[in-house]
Amino acid sequence: MKLLVCIKQVPDMESKFKVGAEGLWYDRHDLAWLMNEYDEYGVEQAVQLKEQTGADLTVLSIGPEQVKETIKKALAMGCDRGVHIVDDQAHLKDPFEIASMIAEFAGDKGFDLIFTGMQSQDRGSAQVGVMVAELLTIAAVTTVVDFAFVDGQVTVKRELEGGVKAKVASKLPVLITCQLGLNAPRYPTLPNIMKAKKKEMLSLPATDLRKAAALQETMKIEFPAKRSGGLFLEGEVASIADRLIRILKEKTTVLA
Amino acid sequence: MKMLLVAEYRQGELLESYTELLAFAGIMGAESAMFLTAGTAGELPKFSGRLYLAEVAEFGEYNPDVHKQLLLEVVEKEHPEMIVFSHSSYGWDLAPRLAVSLKAGQISEVVALQDGALVAPVCNGKLRRTMKSRGRITVVTLQAGAFGLADAAVGVPTVIPVTGNAKGNIDLQGYEMAEHGGVDLSKAEIIVSAGRGVGKPENIALVAGLAKALGGEYGASRPVVDSLWVEHNRQVGTTGLTVSPKLYVACGISGAVQHLAGMKKSEFVVAINTDKDAPIGDMADVFAVADLKQLLPLLIEKLQAL
Ligand SMILES: Cc1cc2nc3c(=O)[nH]c(=O)nc-3n(C[C@H](O)[C@H](O)[C@H](O)COP(=O)(O)OP(=O)(O)OC[C@H]3O[C@@H](n4cnc5c(N)ncnc54)[C@H](O)[C@@H]3O)c2cc1C
């Protein structure tokens, strides 16, 4: 069995963001970079499935040189080989272009199962995974919070709104988009980090895979207008505590 | 402009969110038709226009490949310039499938319009983007609650049955409901919630302690529940509970839209967060820029001394 997990490198969402020079994306300088949270669940599930079945597991990421760090983390978590699609302009590509590149890579490899995050933390379009499946004409189940592989069939729970889950079964090949809480992603251990350094890392130029053009365009990126009215309390914690209690007394009835 | 709105039906019921699609169409001044897979004998959306109705007994509630094929037939008849879904578990699953088939650009989680272009959040709402599709057709998903009708929906649709012999590739085997029991946060008047900013499970006690000192209950954001630090019946947000207390204190919660959806009806909101730019600031009446590990023990002490 052959597995693929697709991951993205994203900035820490607690970063101080700035608008980039062309005004089309955030400034990529001076940010701390992490594996997209949703993808961590994908990597963990793929590694668990590899452990269960002995399957071969490839991890893929598109982006500039620095995304190799994130691929290495996935290798240290247990993926067998990394594929880096080298693209300095990946952040300006739309979901269809990204999905087309992945599908172009995966097309002749015969993956039985593909895992992606349900969305990325920065762009949040929730499109790429489903689009990869459509381009490969395989089944896709999104927003998965529970996964089992038994007798050659996948049974998952999809998360719906309000705490409801839908139980869905699919035959292979299938693409799964992973939702938060699907499993408990492991931390790479030091020996596994060392081992990961020796694992195969394939680099492919994006131009080899780029067959599709963008279907959408960004006109601008900006900070949303702040809703005014909120009061900021800053300074010494003791003083913040006193001021906060005073406000609660004055503005609410909860301390009455 | 011609729009095709895709309404939702789940567990035997039409979802109210179709009214948000109608509100969006209204703002865009569009002429809209609607698509719905539902029990054809049951409740129908209230609007005056063409309703393409597929029988759920035949096509299933969640069967995205089949629904896509049915939708493609409707697109052939209606030639919409925009196809609009809710950004929901049904919408974000189905919309990209249709977008690929139509080679249409999809713009996800639209929250506003600006000069006819679509605005969507980036980075947990810290930034926002204005976008447009390049092709003839644009597929759109709307953030829940971003658009709403001022008045109740009215009208009776002209029903056009949709049939076909499309076959799906997945099998919906049933639903599982959230477990209830224990605390009922939806009735609490004071809620203090723990977010990932609490750092470690031991610090939940601080949040629970503040809740107790205020005479309320404690809740949590999703990562805290996913980490099993707090039970699911205390999760606030789209995939948890909707609450409307007199006071909501968000401790170490960034304010993702899925969390805000669950607490935005709170009367008074206090945020305690080290990141002054955290989007929870949009909802907060008071924003304490502080480390919760320092502030919470002090608050508890001072409240107990009152
Ligand atoms: C389909 C879907 C459904 C979802 N449903 C829900 C839902 O129902 N409920 C929900 O909550 N989320 C839900 N989410 C997840 C949501 O998108 C966010 O990921 C989540 O709400 C983030 O939780 P958080 O704010 O606790 O964590 P983070 O976003 O990681 O924020 C942590 C915050 O803590 C602050 N902080 C860090 N250290 C400290 C400190 N020492 N003192 C004070 N502040 C500190 C940081 O500045 C940051 O703002 C859903 C997501 C999806 C895609």
XYZ file of C-alpha atoms and ligand atoms in Angstrom:
615
model
C 0.000 0.000 0.000
C 1.224 3.519 -0.819
C 0.408 6.584 1.234
C 0.913 10.288 0.629
C 0.562 13.080 3.138
C 0.601 16.706 1.963
C 1.764 19.369 4.382
C 2.227 23.112 4.401
C 4.518 25.383 6.349
C 2.678 28.315 7.952
C 3.646 31.149 10.271
C 2.915 31.003 13.981
C -0.489 32.676 14.201
C 0.619 34.640 17.271
C 3.176 36.483 15.122
C 3.014 40.187 14.532
C 1.966 40.318 10.881
C 2.818 43.003 8.368
C 1.482 43.545 4.874
C 4.034 42.501 2.251
C 5.630 44.842 -0.261
C 3.218 44.163 -3.149
C 0.232 44.303 -0.823
C -0.927 40.871 -1.964
C 0.195 38.708 0.945
C 1.674 39.102 4.421
C 5.352 39.939 4.704
C 7.193 36.630 5.025
C 10.190 38.079 6.853
C 10.773 37.768 10.603
C 8.159 35.107 11.207
C 8.432 31.821 13.093
C 7.361 28.925 10.856
C 5.541 25.766 11.849
C 3.820 22.773 10.323
C 0.187 23.686 9.606
C -1.692 22.391 12.633
C -4.272 20.467 10.581
C -1.474 18.701 8.682
C 0.109 17.441 11.897
C -2.983 15.295 12.350
C -2.587 14.102 8.767
C 1.039 13.103 9.299
C 0.196 11.303 12.555
C -2.688 9.376 10.960
C -0.550 8.409 7.974
C 2.253 7.232 10.271
C -0.210 5.201 12.355
C -1.557 3.594 9.180
C 1.976 2.828 8.063
C 2.622 1.177 11.442
C -0.602 -0.818 11.112
C -0.103 -2.030 7.536
C 3.572 -1.628 6.675
C 2.631 0.814 3.926
C 5.144 3.103 2.209
C 4.672 6.745 3.200
C 5.708 9.838 1.241
C 5.385 13.364 2.614
C 5.116 16.283 0.194
C 5.349 20.030 0.626
C 5.430 22.951 -1.794
C 7.345 26.104 -1.012
C 10.754 27.757 -0.788
C 13.908 26.139 0.601
C 12.818 26.701 4.205
C 9.886 24.249 3.969
C 12.466 21.454 4.108
C 12.531 22.019 7.879
C 8.857 21.130 8.083
C 9.337 18.104 5.810
C 12.129 16.965 8.147
C 9.751 17.145 11.092
C 7.318 14.853 9.228
C 10.198 12.480 8.448
C 11.123 12.480 12.129
C 7.505 11.665 12.963
C 7.823 8.572 10.771
C 7.326 9.309 7.070
C 9.659 7.327 4.785
C 10.586 9.936 2.194
C 10.203 13.613 1.583
C 9.264 15.347 -1.659
C 9.992 19.043 -1.810
C 8.401 20.902 -4.692
C 10.618 23.956 -4.833
C 8.561 27.066 -5.381
C 9.458 30.498 -4.052
C 6.148 31.842 -5.319
C 3.917 29.201 -3.724
C 2.360 31.727 -1.359
C 0.946 33.652 -4.315
C -0.572 30.589 -6.005
C -4.255 29.858 -5.638
C -5.679 26.584 -4.278
C -6.325 25.206 -7.771
C -2.722 25.764 -8.856
C -1.384 24.131 -5.697
C -3.786 21.195 -6.049
C -2.851 20.794 -9.722
C 0.840 20.552 -8.848
C 0.166 17.888 -6.231
C -2.112 15.974 -8.608
C 0.516 16.221 -11.348
C 3.068 14.691 -8.990
C 0.711 12.019 -7.622
C -0.946 11.133 -10.933
C 1.236 8.169 -11.922
C 2.259 7.028 -8.426
C -0.848 5.038 -7.531
C -1.314 6.260 -3.965
C -4.014 4.282 -2.155
C -4.584 6.894 0.515
C -3.785 10.585 0.584
C -3.999 12.711 3.728
C -4.147 16.502 3.836
C -5.195 18.990 6.480
C -8.776 20.201 6.126
C -7.395 23.704 5.631
C -4.288 25.765 6.221
C -4.067 28.150 9.147
C -3.047 31.109 7.028
C -5.117 30.876 3.851
C -7.908 28.763 5.298
C -9.581 28.029 1.972
C -10.276 24.340 2.703
C -9.987 23.634 -1.030
C -6.664 21.990 -1.852
C -7.336 18.479 -0.508
C -10.703 18.096 -2.192
C -9.336 19.526 -5.440
C -6.453 17.031 -5.483
C -8.977 14.194 -5.169
C -11.150 15.641 -7.928
C -8.188 16.051 -10.259
C -7.129 12.453 -9.558
C -10.793 11.336 -9.794
C -10.694 9.536 -6.470
C -13.061 9.724 -3.503
C -12.549 12.343 -0.793
C -13.951 12.665 2.706
C -13.393 15.953 4.518
C -13.226 17.179 8.116
C -12.333 13.789 9.573
C -12.066 13.399 13.373
C -11.927 9.600 13.576
C -10.207 7.184 11.203
C -10.103 3.390 10.900
C -8.762 1.120 8.169
C -10.196 -2.409 8.313
C -10.445 -5.098 5.608
C -9.262 -2.796 2.862
C -11.919 -0.210 3.624
C -11.747 3.171 5.334
C -14.351 4.120 7.940
C -14.235 7.661 9.253
C -16.258 10.141 11.250
C -16.764 13.547 9.693
C -17.358 16.400 12.013
C -20.457 18.479 11.329
C -21.661 21.551 13.192
C -22.893 21.471 16.791
C -21.018 18.336 17.871
C -22.728 15.998 15.373
C -20.615 13.463 13.489
C -21.372 11.520 10.328
C -20.028 8.012 9.909
C -18.771 7.504 6.356
C -17.177 4.513 4.630
C -15.088 4.515 1.475
C -13.092 2.089 -0.580
C -9.568 2.881 -1.715
C -8.197 5.000 -3.201
C -9.457 7.853 -1.074
C -8.272 11.244 0.122
C -8.929 12.257 3.720
C -8.822 15.856 4.967
C -7.953 15.953 8.657
C -9.665 18.064 11.279
C -8.270 19.142 14.645
C -8.463 16.452 17.317
C -8.273 13.486 14.907
C -5.467 11.938 16.975
C -2.615 13.011 19.241
C 0.290 13.998 16.949
C 3.556 12.603 18.308
C 6.583 14.701 19.129
C 9.640 13.642 17.144
C 12.192 12.033 19.472
C 15.886 12.899 19.240
C 16.887 9.501 17.765
C 14.112 9.849 15.179
C 15.271 13.366 14.323
C 18.741 11.937 13.705
C 17.350 9.087 11.602
C 15.248 11.530 9.585
C 18.431 13.258 8.388
C 19.360 10.128 6.458
C 15.968 9.703 4.824
C 15.497 10.391 1.128
C 14.520 13.953 0.205
C 13.571 14.506 -3.402
C 13.543 18.048 -4.784
C 11.469 18.872 -7.821
C 11.288 22.278 -9.481
C 7.737 23.618 -9.519
C 8.034 24.349 -13.230
C 8.076 20.579 -13.924
C 4.636 20.207 -12.381
C 3.025 23.475 -13.211
C 0.403 22.808 -15.861
C -2.513 24.890 -14.591
C -3.076 28.623 -14.343
C -4.680 30.451 -11.436
C -8.461 30.700 -11.368
C -8.604 33.617 -8.966
C -6.643 36.680 -8.074
C -5.989 38.675 -4.947
C -6.417 42.403 -5.277
C -5.105 43.296 -1.866
C -4.453 42.118 1.652
C -4.990 44.419 4.608
C -5.765 44.618 8.304
C -9.471 44.561 9.073
C -10.912 47.712 10.575
C -10.803 47.307 14.348
C -14.139 47.344 16.059
C -13.752 50.296 18.358
C -15.105 50.618 21.857
C -13.137 47.896 23.625
C -10.981 49.109 26.480
C -7.381 47.903 26.708
C -5.911 47.351 30.172
C -2.129 47.303 30.192
C 0.646 47.667 32.734
C 1.185 46.068 36.137
C -0.885 42.906 36.625
C -2.049 43.985 40.081
C -3.327 47.245 38.699
C -4.987 45.443 35.771
C -6.737 43.168 38.280
C -8.036 46.130 40.298
C -9.204 48.035 37.239
C -10.893 44.927 35.836
C -12.808 44.277 39.058
C -13.879 47.915 39.177
C -15.164 47.697 35.598
C -17.071 44.507 36.358
C -18.715 46.254 39.307
C -19.647 49.286 37.241
C -20.584 47.769 33.908
C -22.069 44.390 34.823
C -24.306 42.940 37.495
C -22.216 39.838 38.108
C -20.563 41.129 41.291
C -23.740 42.639 42.705
C -26.107 38.711 -12.158
C -27.462 35.160 -12.007
C -26.760 33.135 -8.907
C -27.289 29.547 -7.937
C -27.662 29.131 -4.177
C -27.021 25.713 -2.647
C -29.190 25.114 0.424
C -28.548 22.374 2.990
C -30.558 19.588 4.500
C -29.380 17.447 7.356
C -30.864 14.756 9.563
C -34.231 15.231 7.970
C -34.339 19.002 8.201
C -33.820 22.032 6.001
C -31.082 24.211 7.521
C -31.940 27.872 8.182
C -28.616 28.944 6.681
C -30.299 29.215 3.258
C -31.527 32.629 4.417
C -27.901 33.819 4.602
C -27.452 32.821 0.959
C -30.572 34.806 0.090
C -29.247 37.806 2.028
C -25.987 37.679 0.078
C -27.856 37.410 -3.230
C -29.943 40.389 -2.155
C -26.900 42.557 -1.473
C -25.421 41.555 -4.834
C -28.717 42.384 -6.535
C -28.704 38.940 -8.085
C -31.462 36.922 -9.612
C -31.238 33.601 -7.847
C -32.263 30.015 -8.259
C -31.693 27.432 -5.552
C -30.578 23.806 -5.396
C -31.536 21.499 -2.543
C -31.449 17.804 -1.830
C -34.282 17.176 0.616
C -37.395 15.223 1.398
C -39.559 16.580 -1.411
C -42.681 16.319 0.745
C -41.156 18.326 3.611
C -40.492 21.971 4.389
C -39.105 24.026 1.518
C -37.047 27.226 1.551
C -39.146 30.383 1.495
C -38.257 32.421 -1.553
C -39.761 33.233 -4.918
C -37.712 31.635 -7.617
C -36.798 28.311 -9.140
C -35.956 25.576 -6.670
C -34.147 22.605 -8.155
C -35.112 19.821 -5.789
C -33.473 16.399 -5.621
C -35.101 13.695 -3.494
C -32.929 12.870 -0.501
C -34.206 9.280 -0.288
C -32.605 8.707 -3.678
C -29.517 10.931 -3.543
C -28.598 10.958 0.151
C -27.861 13.799 2.580
C -24.088 13.532 2.192
C -23.049 12.088 -1.109
C -20.868 14.819 -2.549
C -19.915 13.174 -5.810
C -23.578 12.628 -6.667
C -24.636 16.090 -5.506
C -21.882 17.532 -7.676
C -23.203 15.739 -10.734
C -26.771 16.889 -10.039
C -25.519 20.447 -9.575
C -23.612 20.325 -12.846
C -26.897 19.555 -14.628
C -28.570 22.510 -12.948
C -25.649 24.758 -13.922
C -26.195 23.677 -17.543
C -29.781 24.913 -17.338
C -29.300 28.071 -15.282
C -25.913 29.376 -16.455
C -25.204 31.119 -13.140
C -22.259 33.484 -12.832
C -21.949 32.711 -9.165
C -22.637 29.510 -7.205
C -23.000 30.158 -3.499
C -22.674 27.751 -0.563
C -22.421 28.185 3.193
C -18.878 27.694 4.489
C -20.062 24.639 6.414
C -19.188 20.966 6.594
C -21.481 20.466 3.583
C -20.376 23.550 1.666
C -16.592 23.372 2.010
C -16.795 19.703 1.048
C -18.915 20.123 -2.067
C -17.880 23.536 -3.412
C -14.299 22.666 -4.494
C -15.559 19.588 -6.350
C -17.860 21.756 -8.400
C -15.174 24.398 -8.868
C -12.791 21.812 -10.380
C -15.459 20.413 -12.712
C -16.346 23.896 -13.918
C -12.758 25.190 -13.861
C -14.148 28.009 -11.761
C -12.250 29.966 -9.139
C -13.507 29.375 -5.611
C -13.413 32.042 -2.945
C -13.858 30.564 0.518
C -15.369 31.956 3.695
C -16.467 35.300 2.318
C -17.305 37.795 5.064
C -17.966 41.002 3.144
C -18.094 42.724 -0.213
C -15.908 45.574 -1.305
C -16.566 47.325 -4.617
C -18.055 44.144 -5.984
C -15.043 42.031 -4.973
C -15.148 39.408 -2.233
C -13.428 39.753 1.124
C -12.225 36.726 3.111
C -10.170 36.311 6.285
C -6.493 35.305 6.387
C -4.488 34.100 9.403
C -7.305 33.525 11.835
C -8.885 36.862 10.944
C -5.769 38.911 11.656
C -5.727 39.986 8.018
C -8.256 40.002 5.227
C -8.013 39.632 1.475
C -10.026 41.080 -1.366
C -10.335 38.621 -4.222
C -12.050 37.883 -7.468
C -12.356 34.937 -9.757
C -10.828 35.039 -13.216
C -13.335 32.870 -15.024
C -16.918 33.256 -16.111
C -18.171 31.428 -13.005
C -17.227 32.054 -9.383
C -17.854 29.527 -6.636
C -18.291 31.122 -3.230
C -18.679 29.883 0.330
C -20.019 32.332 2.927
C -18.839 32.494 6.515
C -21.674 31.494 8.850
C -23.410 34.563 10.197
C -21.611 37.061 7.947
C -24.768 37.849 5.976
C -28.304 37.877 7.305
C -31.789 38.814 6.167
C -33.310 41.806 7.918
C -36.785 40.277 7.706
C -38.055 36.711 7.738
C -37.754 34.910 4.406
C -40.975 34.835 2.415
C -42.203 33.369 -0.843
C -43.068 30.058 -2.411
C -40.569 28.559 -4.832
C -41.331 27.029 -8.183
C -40.155 23.476 -7.739
C -38.251 21.800 -10.560
C -37.473 18.150 -9.759
C -33.893 17.045 -10.380
C -33.213 13.453 -11.269
C -30.292 11.508 -12.598
C -28.531 8.216 -12.259
C -25.293 9.435 -10.759
C -23.469 6.929 -8.548
C -21.493 8.005 -5.510
C -18.151 6.734 -4.236
C -18.729 6.959 -0.491
C -21.290 5.553 1.905
C -22.965 7.580 4.686
C -23.678 5.102 7.464
C -25.383 7.310 10.021
C -24.955 10.099 12.529
C -23.574 10.276 16.017
C -24.891 12.972 18.328
C -22.828 14.889 20.858
C -23.044 13.392 24.322
C -25.054 15.497 26.679
C -25.275 15.409 30.413
C -23.321 17.011 33.198
C -22.965 20.765 33.128
C -25.210 22.839 30.835
C -23.141 25.862 29.844
C -25.877 27.257 27.642
C -27.737 28.252 30.824
C -24.741 29.698 32.710
C -24.790 33.445 33.419
C -21.050 33.702 33.922
C -18.555 31.704 31.893
C -14.769 31.785 32.139
C -13.157 29.889 29.261
C -9.715 28.397 28.887
C -7.860 28.559 25.581
C -4.603 27.073 24.393
C -2.873 29.998 26.088
C -3.290 28.190 29.420
C -0.243 26.217 28.282
C -0.690 23.084 30.341
C -3.533 21.077 31.857
C -2.651 22.097 35.421
C -3.599 25.692 34.582
C -7.210 24.745 33.891
C -7.554 24.964 37.670
C -6.843 28.714 37.441
C -9.649 29.182 34.947
C -12.025 26.994 36.942
C -10.931 28.906 40.058
C -11.806 32.270 38.510
C -15.161 30.866 37.369
C -15.838 29.753 40.933
C -14.771 33.081 42.411
C -17.223 34.817 40.048
C -19.971 32.300 40.790
C -19.995 30.899 37.256
C -18.961 27.903 35.174
C -15.827 27.283 33.151
C -15.721 26.537 29.454
C -12.973 25.980 26.875
C -11.895 26.485 23.304
C -11.470 23.547 21.025
C -7.718 22.777 21.312
C -8.147 22.477 25.076
C -10.950 19.963 24.533
C -9.041 18.137 21.775
C -6.132 17.751 24.194
C -8.588 16.152 26.651
C -7.891 18.785 29.321
C -11.592 19.674 29.471
C -14.644 17.594 28.484
C -16.453 18.296 25.200
C -19.672 19.435 26.908
C -17.770 22.579 27.919
C -16.516 23.463 24.405
C -17.757 26.791 23.098
C -18.028 27.334 19.342
C -19.498 26.047 16.099
C -18.646 22.448 16.878
C -19.523 22.844 20.549
C -22.027 25.027 22.343
C -23.544 28.415 21.700
C -23.664 30.402 24.917
C -25.095 33.782 25.879
C -23.968 34.615 29.420
C -23.993 37.999 31.111
C -20.210 37.777 31.377
C -17.779 35.804 29.228
C -14.102 35.812 30.161
C -11.827 34.417 27.432
C -8.475 33.402 28.917
C -5.720 32.645 26.391
C -8.195 32.395 23.501
C -7.201 33.998 20.191
C -10.746 34.507 18.927
C -11.002 32.286 15.861
C -14.302 32.767 14.052
C -15.455 29.276 15.046
C -15.010 30.195 18.687
C -16.567 33.645 18.338
C -19.650 32.086 16.732
C -20.328 30.319 20.011
C -19.957 33.288 22.361
C -20.763 36.434 20.423
C -24.180 36.722 22.088
C -22.517 37.252 25.474
C -23.545 40.532 27.093
C -20.094 41.543 28.336
C -16.811 40.081 27.156
C -13.443 40.225 28.880
C -10.350 38.961 27.062
C -7.164 38.070 28.888
C -4.396 37.637 26.354
C -0.704 38.413 25.928
C -1.166 39.243 22.224
C -2.755 42.654 21.890
C -3.564 41.935 18.226
C -5.507 38.735 18.969
C -8.807 38.848 17.028
C -10.759 38.273 20.281
C -10.190 42.029 20.669
C -12.981 42.621 18.127
C -15.466 41.067 20.511
C -14.035 42.235 23.828
C -15.490 45.046 25.929
C -12.341 44.879 28.023
C -9.017 43.455 26.852
C -6.509 42.761 29.628
C -3.077 42.525 28.001
C -1.550 40.132 30.506
C -0.210 36.663 31.144
C -3.129 34.698 32.489
C -0.821 32.706 34.786
C -0.076 35.941 36.636
C -3.397 37.716 36.360
C -5.773 34.877 37.241
C -4.364 34.083 40.728
C -4.503 37.801 41.597
C -8.056 38.170 40.329
C -9.179 35.109 42.288
C -7.550 36.421 45.447
C -9.030 39.901 45.077
C -12.507 38.593 44.245
C -12.477 36.301 47.246
C -11.538 39.267 49.442
C -14.552 41.320 48.269
C -14.569 23.423 11.216
C -13.948 23.950 12.449
C -14.673 23.977 13.614
C -14.111 24.497 14.782
N -14.872 24.556 15.919
C -14.382 25.192 17.004
C -15.167 25.361 18.193
O -16.312 24.920 18.296
N -14.618 26.020 19.242
C -13.354 26.532 19.212
O -12.908 27.124 20.208
N -12.573 26.354 18.103
C -13.056 25.693 17.019
N -12.252 25.513 15.914
C -10.819 25.831 16.024
C -10.525 27.287 15.801
O -10.334 27.537 14.431
C -9.219 27.662 16.537
O -8.189 26.817 16.124
C -9.355 27.585 18.050
O -10.532 28.240 18.490
C -8.152 28.188 18.711
O -8.243 28.007 20.090
P -7.459 28.973 21.075
O -7.894 30.369 20.846
O -7.630 28.405 22.442
O -5.941 28.739 20.658
P -4.947 29.665 19.840
O -5.557 30.162 18.597
O -3.675 28.909 19.764
O -4.762 30.937 20.777
C -4.096 30.919 21.983
C -4.108 32.352 22.515
O -3.522 32.367 23.814
C -2.728 33.531 23.942
N -1.753 33.252 24.999
C -0.664 32.452 24.929
N -0.044 32.403 26.118
C -0.767 33.190 26.959
C -0.630 33.540 28.338
N 0.348 33.050 29.089
N -1.537 34.387 28.872
C -2.560 34.894 28.123
N -2.723 34.584 26.815
C -1.855 33.738 26.251
C -2.136 33.735 22.584
O -1.754 35.080 22.403
C -3.293 33.327 21.664
O -4.087 34.434 21.321
C -12.788 24.969 14.758
C -12.048 24.926 13.577
C -12.620 24.419 12.430
C -11.831 24.402 11.167
